[in-house]
Short mmCIF file of C-alpha atoms and ligand atoms in Angstrom, two decimals:
data_model
loop_
_atom_site.label_atom_id
_atom_site.label_comp_id
_atom_site.label_asym_id
_atom_site.label_seq_id
_atom_site.Cartn_x
_atom_site.Cartn_y
_atom_site.Cartn_z
CA MET W 1 11.76 24.27 13.51
CA SER W 2 10.50 21.98 10.70
CA ALA W 3 8.01 23.27 8.14
CA ILE W 4 5.18 21.18 9.55
CA SER W 5 5.82 22.51 13.09
CA THR W 6 5.74 26.06 11.75
CA TYR W 7 2.43 25.37 10.00
CA PHE W 8 1.07 23.91 13.20
CA SER W 9 2.18 26.87 15.32
CA THR W 10 0.75 29.35 12.82
CA HIS W 11 -2.53 27.47 12.73
CA PHE W 12 -3.06 26.66 16.38
CA ASN W 13 -0.93 29.28 18.17
CA TYR W 14 1.16 26.78 20.13
CA SER W 15 3.95 24.30 19.37
CA PRO W 16 3.02 20.69 18.58
CA ASN W 17 3.73 17.94 21.12
CA LEU W 18 5.32 15.83 18.44
CA VAL W 19 5.87 15.33 14.72
CA VAL W 20 5.65 11.97 12.91
CA LEU W 21 6.82 11.00 9.42
CA SER W 22 5.25 8.07 7.63
CA PRO W 23 6.50 6.89 4.22
CA GLY W 24 4.83 5.77 1.02
CA ARG W 25 5.66 2.30 -0.27
CA ILE W 26 6.80 0.41 -3.30
CA ASN W 27 6.16 -3.25 -3.90
CA LEU W 28 8.77 -5.28 -5.75
CA ILE W 29 6.52 -8.23 -6.47
CA GLY W 30 3.29 -9.81 -5.14
CA GLU W 31 0.43 -7.67 -6.45
CA HIS W 32 -3.18 -8.20 -5.35
CA THR W 33 -1.96 -11.14 -3.31
CA ASP W 34 -2.35 -9.55 0.14
CA TYR W 35 -6.13 -9.94 0.36
CA ASN W 36 -5.76 -13.48 -0.98
CA ASN W 37 -3.57 -14.46 1.98
CA GLY W 38 -0.50 -14.65 -0.27
CA PHE W 39 2.94 -13.01 -0.09
CA VAL W 40 4.03 -9.46 -0.85
CA LEU W 41 7.49 -7.88 -1.04
CA PRO W 42 7.14 -4.17 -0.28
CA ALA W 43 9.46 -1.50 1.13
CA ALA W 44 9.05 2.01 2.49
CA ILE W 45 10.41 4.87 0.37
CA ASP W 46 11.82 8.36 0.73
CA LYS W 47 8.48 10.12 0.30
CA TYR W 48 6.51 11.00 3.38
CA VAL W 49 3.38 12.24 5.04
CA GLU W 50 4.19 14.43 8.03
CA VAL W 51 1.82 15.10 10.88
CA ALA W 52 2.23 17.51 13.79
CA ILE W 53 -0.07 16.88 16.71
CA GLY W 54 -0.99 18.63 19.97
CA LYS W 55 -3.39 17.80 22.81
CA ARG W 56 -6.78 19.47 23.33
CA THR W 57 -9.17 19.18 26.25
CA ASP W 58 -12.56 20.06 24.73
CA GLY W 59 -13.34 16.75 23.00
CA ASN W 60 -12.73 18.03 19.46
CA ILE W 61 -10.35 17.05 16.69
CA HIS W 62 -9.19 20.11 14.76
CA MET W 63 -7.61 19.04 11.47
CA ALA W 64 -5.71 21.04 8.88
CA ALA W 65 -4.66 19.53 5.55
CA ILE W 66 -1.93 21.93 4.51
CA ASP W 67 -1.49 20.76 0.90
CA LEU W 68 -5.24 20.91 0.27
CA ASN W 69 -5.63 24.16 2.17
CA LYS W 70 -8.61 22.67 3.99
CA LYS W 71 -9.71 22.55 7.62
CA GLU W 72 -12.28 20.46 9.43
CA THR W 73 -13.42 19.91 13.02
CA VAL W 74 -15.22 16.88 14.41
CA SER W 75 -16.08 15.76 17.90
CA THR W 76 -14.49 12.58 19.29
CA LYS W 77 -17.96 11.46 20.37
CA ASN W 78 -19.82 9.22 17.88
CA LEU W 79 -17.13 9.17 15.23
CA LYS W 80 -18.49 7.92 11.90
CA PRO W 81 -17.45 8.05 8.24
CA HIS W 82 -17.28 11.63 6.96
CA SER W 83 -18.27 12.95 3.52
CA THR W 84 -14.71 14.25 2.99
CA GLN W 85 -12.19 11.52 2.30
CA TRP W 86 -9.03 13.09 3.80
CA VAL W 87 -10.94 13.53 7.07
CA ASN W 88 -11.72 9.81 7.07
CA TYR W 89 -8.01 8.95 6.97
CA ILE W 90 -7.61 10.79 10.27
CA ILE W 91 -10.80 10.03 12.17
CA GLY W 92 -10.90 6.42 10.91
CA VAL W 93 -7.81 5.53 12.94
CA VAL W 94 -9.00 7.49 15.97
CA TYR W 95 -12.15 5.39 15.89
CA GLN W 96 -10.08 2.20 15.61
CA ALA W 97 -7.90 3.22 18.56
CA ILE W 98 -10.98 3.88 20.69
CA GLN W 99 -12.49 0.53 19.64
CA LYS W 100 -9.30 -1.38 20.34
CA ILE W 101 -8.92 0.06 23.83
CA THR W 102 -12.62 -0.31 24.67
CA THR W 103 -12.68 -3.97 23.67
CA SER W 104 -9.38 -4.95 25.27
CA LYS W 105 -9.59 -7.12 28.41
CA ASN W 106 -8.25 -4.68 30.99
CA HIS W 107 -9.23 -1.60 29.15
CA ASN W 108 -7.45 1.53 30.17
CA THR W 109 -9.90 4.32 30.97
CA ILE W 110 -7.15 6.93 31.28
CA GLN W 111 -6.02 6.28 27.70
CA LEU W 112 -9.61 6.32 26.52
CA GLN W 113 -10.32 9.62 28.22
CA ALA W 114 -7.14 11.09 26.78
CA ILE W 115 -8.20 10.26 23.21
CA HIS W 116 -11.70 11.53 23.86
CA ASN W 117 -10.22 14.85 24.98
CA GLY W 118 -9.31 15.53 21.36
CA PHE W 119 -6.29 16.96 19.56
CA ASP W 120 -5.10 19.42 16.94
CA ILE W 121 -3.38 18.02 13.87
CA CYS W 122 -1.67 19.35 10.74
CA VAL W 123 -1.03 17.01 7.81
CA LYS W 124 1.29 17.61 4.89
CA GLY W 125 3.26 15.42 2.53
CA ASN W 126 5.12 14.79 -0.70
CA ILE W 127 3.72 11.38 -1.68
CA PRO W 128 1.85 12.02 -4.93
CA SER W 129 -1.78 10.99 -4.45
CA GLY W 130 -3.36 8.57 -6.91
CA ALA W 131 0.08 7.38 -8.03
CA GLY W 132 -0.20 4.02 -6.29
CA LEU W 133 2.34 4.89 -3.59
CA SER W 134 -0.17 4.61 -0.75
CA SER W 135 -0.40 8.18 0.45
CA SER W 136 -3.65 7.43 2.28
CA ALA W 137 -2.10 4.52 4.21
CA ALA W 138 0.79 6.83 5.12
CA VAL W 139 -1.66 9.37 6.58
CA GLU W 140 -3.45 6.68 8.58
CA CYS W 141 -0.18 5.24 9.90
CA ALA W 142 1.22 8.68 10.72
CA VAL W 143 -1.87 9.67 12.70
CA LEU W 144 -2.08 6.37 14.56
CA PHE W 145 1.63 6.36 15.36
CA ALA W 146 1.32 9.95 16.62
CA LEU W 147 -1.63 9.05 18.87
CA ASN W 148 0.25 6.00 20.11
CA GLU W 149 3.20 8.19 21.13
CA LEU W 150 1.12 11.07 22.43
CA TYR W 151 -0.97 8.94 24.78
CA ASN W 152 1.43 6.04 25.33
CA LEU W 153 -1.16 3.59 23.98
CA GLN W 154 1.43 0.80 23.58
CA PHE W 155 0.13 -0.59 20.30
CA ASN W 156 2.78 -2.50 18.42
CA LYS W 157 3.43 -1.94 14.71
CA MET W 158 1.43 -4.95 13.51
CA GLU W 159 -1.54 -3.92 15.63
CA MET W 160 -1.34 -0.44 14.18
CA ALA W 161 -1.10 -1.79 10.62
CA LEU W 162 -4.24 -3.89 11.15
CA MET W 163 -6.08 -0.96 12.73
CA ALA W 164 -5.11 1.37 9.88
CA GLN W 165 -6.28 -1.24 7.38
CA LYS W 166 -9.62 -1.45 9.16
CA ALA W 167 -9.89 2.33 9.12
CA GLU W 168 -9.35 2.32 5.33
CA ASN W 169 -11.93 -0.49 4.96
CA ASP W 170 -14.60 0.96 7.22
CA PHE W 171 -14.15 4.74 7.00
CA ALA W 172 -12.56 5.33 3.59
CA GLY W 173 -14.62 2.48 2.08
CA VAL W 174 -11.74 0.75 0.25
CA LYS W 175 -11.52 -2.97 0.97
CA CYS W 176 -7.73 -2.95 0.73
CA GLY W 177 -5.40 -5.59 2.10
CA LEU W 178 -2.69 -5.11 4.71
CA MET W 179 0.35 -4.45 2.52
CA ASP W 180 0.38 -0.64 2.39
CA MET W 181 0.00 0.00 6.09
CA PHE W 182 2.32 -2.85 6.98
CA ALA W 183 5.06 -1.49 4.71
CA SER W 184 4.70 2.10 5.83
CA LEU W 185 5.08 1.12 9.49
CA HIS W 186 7.66 -1.68 9.21
CA GLY W 187 10.01 -0.24 6.58
CA GLN W 188 13.75 -0.41 7.19
CA LYS W 189 16.53 1.28 5.28
CA ASN W 190 17.66 -0.70 2.21
CA GLN W 191 15.51 -3.71 3.10
CA VAL W 192 12.51 -5.22 1.38
CA ILE W 193 10.04 -7.13 3.52
CA LEU W 194 8.51 -10.47 2.65
CA LEU W 195 5.13 -10.52 4.37
CA ASP W 196 3.13 -13.72 4.60
CA CYS W 197 -0.38 -12.28 4.65
CA ALA W 198 -1.81 -15.53 6.06
CA SER W 199 0.39 -15.93 9.14
CA LEU W 200 1.52 -12.27 9.30
CA ASP W 201 5.10 -13.50 9.67
CA TYR W 202 7.62 -11.28 7.93
CA HIS W 203 11.24 -11.33 7.03
CA TYR W 204 13.62 -8.56 5.96
CA TYR W 205 15.91 -9.00 2.94
CA PRO W 206 18.69 -6.52 2.21
CA LEU W 207 18.18 -5.21 -1.30
CA ASP W 208 21.66 -4.79 -2.60
CA LEU W 209 21.19 -3.12 -5.94
CA THR W 210 24.68 -1.53 -6.17
CA ASP W 211 24.66 -0.91 -9.94
CA TYR W 212 20.89 -0.54 -10.25
CA SER W 213 18.21 1.92 -9.15
CA ILE W 214 14.53 1.52 -8.45
CA VAL W 215 12.76 3.97 -10.68
CA LEU W 216 9.06 4.75 -10.82
CA PHE W 217 7.46 6.02 -14.00
CA ASP W 218 4.25 7.84 -13.14
CA THR W 219 1.64 7.64 -15.90
CA GLN W 220 -0.11 10.68 -14.43
CA ILE W 221 -3.32 8.70 -14.82
CA LYS W 222 -5.19 8.84 -11.52
CA HIS W 223 -6.53 5.43 -10.66
CA ALA W 224 -10.17 6.53 -10.36
CA LEU W 225 -11.58 3.15 -11.36
CA ALA W 226 -9.38 1.40 -8.89
CA SER W 227 -11.62 1.21 -5.84
CA SER W 228 -14.73 -0.16 -7.56
CA GLU W 229 -12.77 -2.59 -9.74
CA TYR W 230 -10.62 -3.47 -6.73
CA ASN W 231 -13.66 -4.59 -4.79
CA THR W 232 -14.88 -6.55 -7.84
CA ARG W 233 -11.54 -8.38 -8.09
CA ARG W 234 -11.83 -9.35 -4.44
CA GLN W 235 -15.30 -10.76 -5.03
CA GLU W 236 -14.16 -12.67 -8.11
CA CYS W 237 -11.36 -14.28 -6.11
CA GLU W 238 -13.77 -15.17 -3.31
CA LEU W 239 -16.16 -16.73 -5.83
CA GLY W 240 -13.33 -18.88 -7.19
CA VAL W 241 -12.58 -20.02 -3.64
CA GLN W 242 -16.25 -20.90 -3.02
CA LEU W 243 -16.34 -23.06 -6.16
CA ILE W 244 -13.24 -25.03 -5.20
CA LYS W 245 -14.25 -25.24 -1.55
CA LYS W 246 -17.28 -27.33 -2.51
CA TYR W 247 -14.87 -30.15 -3.29
CA HIS W 248 -12.05 -29.30 -0.88
CA SER W 249 -13.45 -28.04 2.41
CA GLN W 250 -10.00 -27.15 3.77
CA VAL W 251 -9.61 -24.41 1.15
CA LYS W 252 -10.13 -21.02 2.80
CA THR W 253 -8.42 -18.63 0.38
CA LEU W 254 -6.50 -18.79 -2.92
CA ARG W 255 -3.37 -19.37 -0.85
CA ASP W 256 -4.62 -22.93 -0.29
CA VAL W 257 -5.30 -23.58 -3.97
CA THR W 258 -3.00 -25.26 -6.50
CA MET W 259 -2.77 -24.43 -10.19
CA LYS W 260 -4.03 -27.91 -10.95
CA GLN W 261 -7.20 -27.17 -8.96
CA VAL W 262 -7.66 -23.85 -10.75
CA GLU W 263 -7.51 -25.65 -14.12
CA PHE W 264 -9.67 -28.54 -13.02
CA TYR W 265 -12.47 -26.66 -11.25
CA LEU W 266 -12.42 -23.27 -12.95
CA GLY W 267 -10.65 -23.87 -16.28
CA PRO W 268 -11.95 -23.65 -19.88
CA ASN W 269 -13.54 -27.11 -19.66
CA THR W 270 -15.86 -26.07 -16.84
CA ASN W 271 -18.92 -23.83 -16.66
CA THR W 272 -17.08 -21.24 -14.60
CA ALA W 273 -17.15 -17.65 -15.86
CA THR W 274 -13.91 -16.90 -17.71
CA ASN W 275 -13.18 -13.90 -15.48
CA ILE W 276 -13.18 -16.01 -12.32
CA TYR W 277 -10.79 -18.46 -13.95
CA LYS W 278 -8.45 -15.71 -15.14
CA ARG W 279 -8.39 -13.89 -11.79
CA CYS W 280 -7.67 -17.06 -9.81
CA LYS W 281 -5.06 -18.26 -12.28
CA TYR W 282 -3.17 -14.98 -11.91
CA ILE W 283 -3.32 -14.98 -8.12
CA VAL W 284 -2.20 -18.59 -7.69
CA SER W 285 0.71 -18.06 -10.09
CA GLU W 286 1.66 -14.75 -8.44
CA ILE W 287 1.75 -16.32 -4.98
CA GLN W 288 4.17 -18.95 -6.33
CA ARG W 289 6.17 -16.30 -8.20
CA VAL W 290 6.85 -14.22 -5.09
CA GLN W 291 8.27 -17.25 -3.30
CA ALA W 292 10.53 -18.02 -6.26
CA ALA W 293 11.52 -14.35 -6.56
CA VAL W 294 12.71 -14.32 -2.95
CA VAL W 295 14.99 -17.25 -3.75
CA ASP W 296 16.41 -15.19 -6.65
CA LEU W 297 16.96 -12.35 -4.23
CA GLU W 298 18.83 -14.59 -1.81
CA LEU W 299 21.02 -15.86 -4.62
CA GLY W 300 21.62 -12.36 -5.97
CA ALA W 301 20.06 -13.52 -9.26
CA MET W 302 18.62 -10.13 -10.14
CA GLN W 303 18.11 -10.90 -13.83
CA ALA W 304 15.86 -13.81 -12.89
CA PHE W 305 14.09 -11.60 -10.35
CA GLY W 306 13.49 -8.93 -12.99
CA LYS W 307 12.11 -11.48 -15.44
CA LYS W 308 9.49 -12.38 -12.85
CA MET W 309 8.47 -8.72 -12.58
CA PHE W 310 7.72 -8.74 -16.31
CA GLU W 311 5.72 -11.95 -15.86
CA THR W 312 3.73 -10.32 -13.06
CA HIS W 313 2.90 -7.44 -15.36
CA GLU W 314 1.68 -9.77 -18.04
CA GLY W 315 -0.59 -11.49 -15.54
CA LEU W 316 -1.92 -8.22 -14.15
CA SER W 317 -2.59 -6.93 -17.64
CA ASN W 318 -4.05 -10.01 -19.36
CA LEU W 319 -5.49 -12.16 -16.60
CA TYR W 320 -6.24 -9.87 -13.68
CA GLU W 321 -7.04 -6.97 -16.06
CA VAL W 322 -6.09 -4.13 -13.76
CA SER W 323 -3.59 -2.42 -16.07
CA CYS W 324 -4.31 0.39 -18.55
CA PRO W 325 -2.85 1.29 -21.97
CA GLU W 326 -0.43 3.81 -20.45
CA LEU W 327 1.00 1.30 -17.95
CA ASP W 328 1.29 -1.33 -20.67
CA PHE W 329 3.04 1.18 -22.90
CA LEU W 330 5.63 1.98 -20.21
CA VAL W 331 6.42 -1.67 -19.55
CA GLU W 332 6.61 -2.43 -23.27
CA ALA W 333 8.93 0.54 -23.74
CA VAL W 334 11.63 -1.00 -21.52
CA LYS W 335 11.01 -4.68 -22.11
CA ASP W 336 13.83 -5.28 -24.54
CA ASN W 337 16.18 -2.73 -23.04
CA GLU W 338 19.26 -4.51 -21.69
CA ASN W 339 19.68 -1.80 -19.05
CA VAL W 340 16.29 -2.57 -17.49
CA ILE W 341 16.19 -5.87 -15.68
CA GLY W 342 12.57 -5.75 -14.59
CA ALA W 343 9.44 -3.62 -14.88
CA ARG W 344 5.76 -3.89 -14.11
CA MET W 345 2.74 -1.90 -13.05
CA MET W 346 2.62 -1.44 -9.29
CA GLY W 347 -0.22 -1.19 -6.78
CA ALA W 348 -3.94 -1.50 -7.38
CA GLY W 349 -3.69 -0.52 -11.06
CA PHE W 350 -5.73 1.44 -13.65
CA GLY W 351 -3.08 4.16 -13.50
CA GLY W 352 -0.34 5.19 -11.14
CA CYS W 353 3.25 4.04 -11.62
CA THR W 354 5.35 1.31 -13.10
CA ILE W 355 8.29 0.11 -11.02
CA ASN W 356 11.54 -0.46 -12.91
CA ILE W 357 14.97 -1.76 -11.98
CA ILE W 358 17.39 0.18 -14.17
CA LYS W 359 21.16 0.15 -14.49
CA LYS W 360 22.47 3.32 -12.81
CA SER W 361 24.92 4.12 -15.60
CA ALA W 362 22.07 4.14 -18.13
CA LEU W 363 19.48 5.87 -15.99
CA GLU W 364 19.53 9.18 -17.78
CA VAL W 365 19.47 7.71 -21.27
CA VAL W 366 16.66 5.28 -20.45
CA THR W 367 14.43 7.81 -18.71
CA LYS W 368 14.93 10.36 -21.49
CA GLN W 369 14.02 7.79 -24.13
CA VAL W 370 10.96 6.55 -22.25
CA ALA W 371 9.78 10.08 -21.40
CA ALA W 372 10.07 11.14 -25.04
CA SER W 373 8.16 8.17 -26.42
CA TYR W 374 5.57 8.40 -23.63
CA SER W 375 4.75 12.03 -24.34
CA LYS W 376 4.68 11.37 -28.08
CA HIS W 377 2.31 8.47 -27.57
CA THR W 378 0.02 9.91 -24.89
CA ASN W 379 0.55 13.67 -24.96
CA LYS W 380 1.33 13.38 -21.28
CA GLU W 381 4.44 14.24 -19.40
CA LEU W 382 6.18 11.29 -17.74
CA VAL W 383 7.03 11.99 -14.12
CA VAL W 384 10.02 10.00 -12.88
CA TYR W 385 10.92 9.18 -9.27
CA VAL W 386 14.24 7.56 -8.46
CA THR W 387 13.48 6.05 -5.08
CA CYS W 388 15.50 5.04 -2.06
CA ILE W 389 14.33 2.46 0.47
CA GLU W 390 14.00 4.06 3.87
CA GLU W 391 12.92 3.55 7.44
CA GLY W 392 9.20 3.21 8.23
CA THR W 393 6.97 5.49 10.32
CA HIS W 394 8.99 7.34 12.97
CA LEU W 395 9.14 10.41 15.17
CA GLN W 396 10.85 13.36 13.58
CA LYS W 397 14.50 13.30 14.68
C1 GLA D 401 -3.61 -1.42 -3.10
C2 GLA D 401 -4.13 -2.02 -1.79
C3 GLA D 401 -3.20 -3.11 -1.28
C4 GLA D 401 -2.91 -4.15 -2.36
C5 GLA D 401 -2.53 -3.46 -3.67
C6 GLA D 401 -2.42 -4.44 -4.79
O1 GLA D 401 -2.41 -0.75 -2.89
O2 GLA D 401 -4.26 -0.99 -0.84
O3 GLA D 401 -3.74 -3.70 -0.13
O4 GLA D 401 -3.98 -5.01 -2.51
O5 GLA D 401 -3.45 -2.46 -4.05
O6 GLA D 401 -1.40 -5.33 -4.56
#
């Protein structure tokens, strides 16, 4: 029996109906572009949230967060945002599932009743929280996938990704885009996924890194500022769109905007606030950069791809202003190292990890060097994860 099943049995005195694993994610390039209808290039990794689930009949959800050593019970009637955040990751998707079924054309009362009957659930995982690897999205996807299997709800992966995103928006209060949930659910071994966040079309690309590894350097800075600043960045982008839209009514998001328009309507020669200009300039260039980076990938031009990662970092740090001194330090530390082809901060920012593509033969030397200079500079220990790209959310085999 797996560890999570044992926890479940100890907690609830019966064996779970099923166990689901849902991974964290990395993102090669395309940061803060998802909520601007741009492109992202994420992948699921070998770090997981595990949930074990079993049916109840009394209308309650009994939850146990093993790593936090916390328990909570809520009724399935009148689900609403809870004061405890980890609870929201669970009940937020239950609410979305109920909503989705209730509002569907031929809504299935048997499924609805089944969800309303409640369940027991144990959650556990090894995705570090606050590191920018989307542990919360992994919980949401794991719970939703488990409910989908348990009650045969027949949601497809994209529907589940959108529902989990809505749960994060409405219950957890973070106005995130779709990337994290999409990647956790759709991951495939050794493949990165180009997602067009406007059309929701996606395409898998094999990531053949043979001589290189994807390495995350964790600053150990928890991105506490991230959610408030994140929401501000969204607003700044929307403001930029509003200003351009006055002259070009077809413009709906920054995806529809050219760099020429950014300069003309928002640039230094206009009355626009500098922040709006800088944010929009970064996003428009990043959307273009992802498309060019995918061409590099197709051509196997990894040096060119890596160079774009450095460019992304520069934009995130100087224009989008979501980096922090520790992230900048880590990127700077590898910038001129011939064994590192690309590096940048990853995720929402203000802490968390940098993502690096490092030559395998030099991995030990590079990480030792960076760890030593990082702890000298910040008095903090550098935590290093060498990641593998793995399959997305799935039943335990
Ligand atoms: C967080 C959000 C994502 C995305 C990234 C930045 O991870 O949850 O939707 O916006 O930040 O790219």
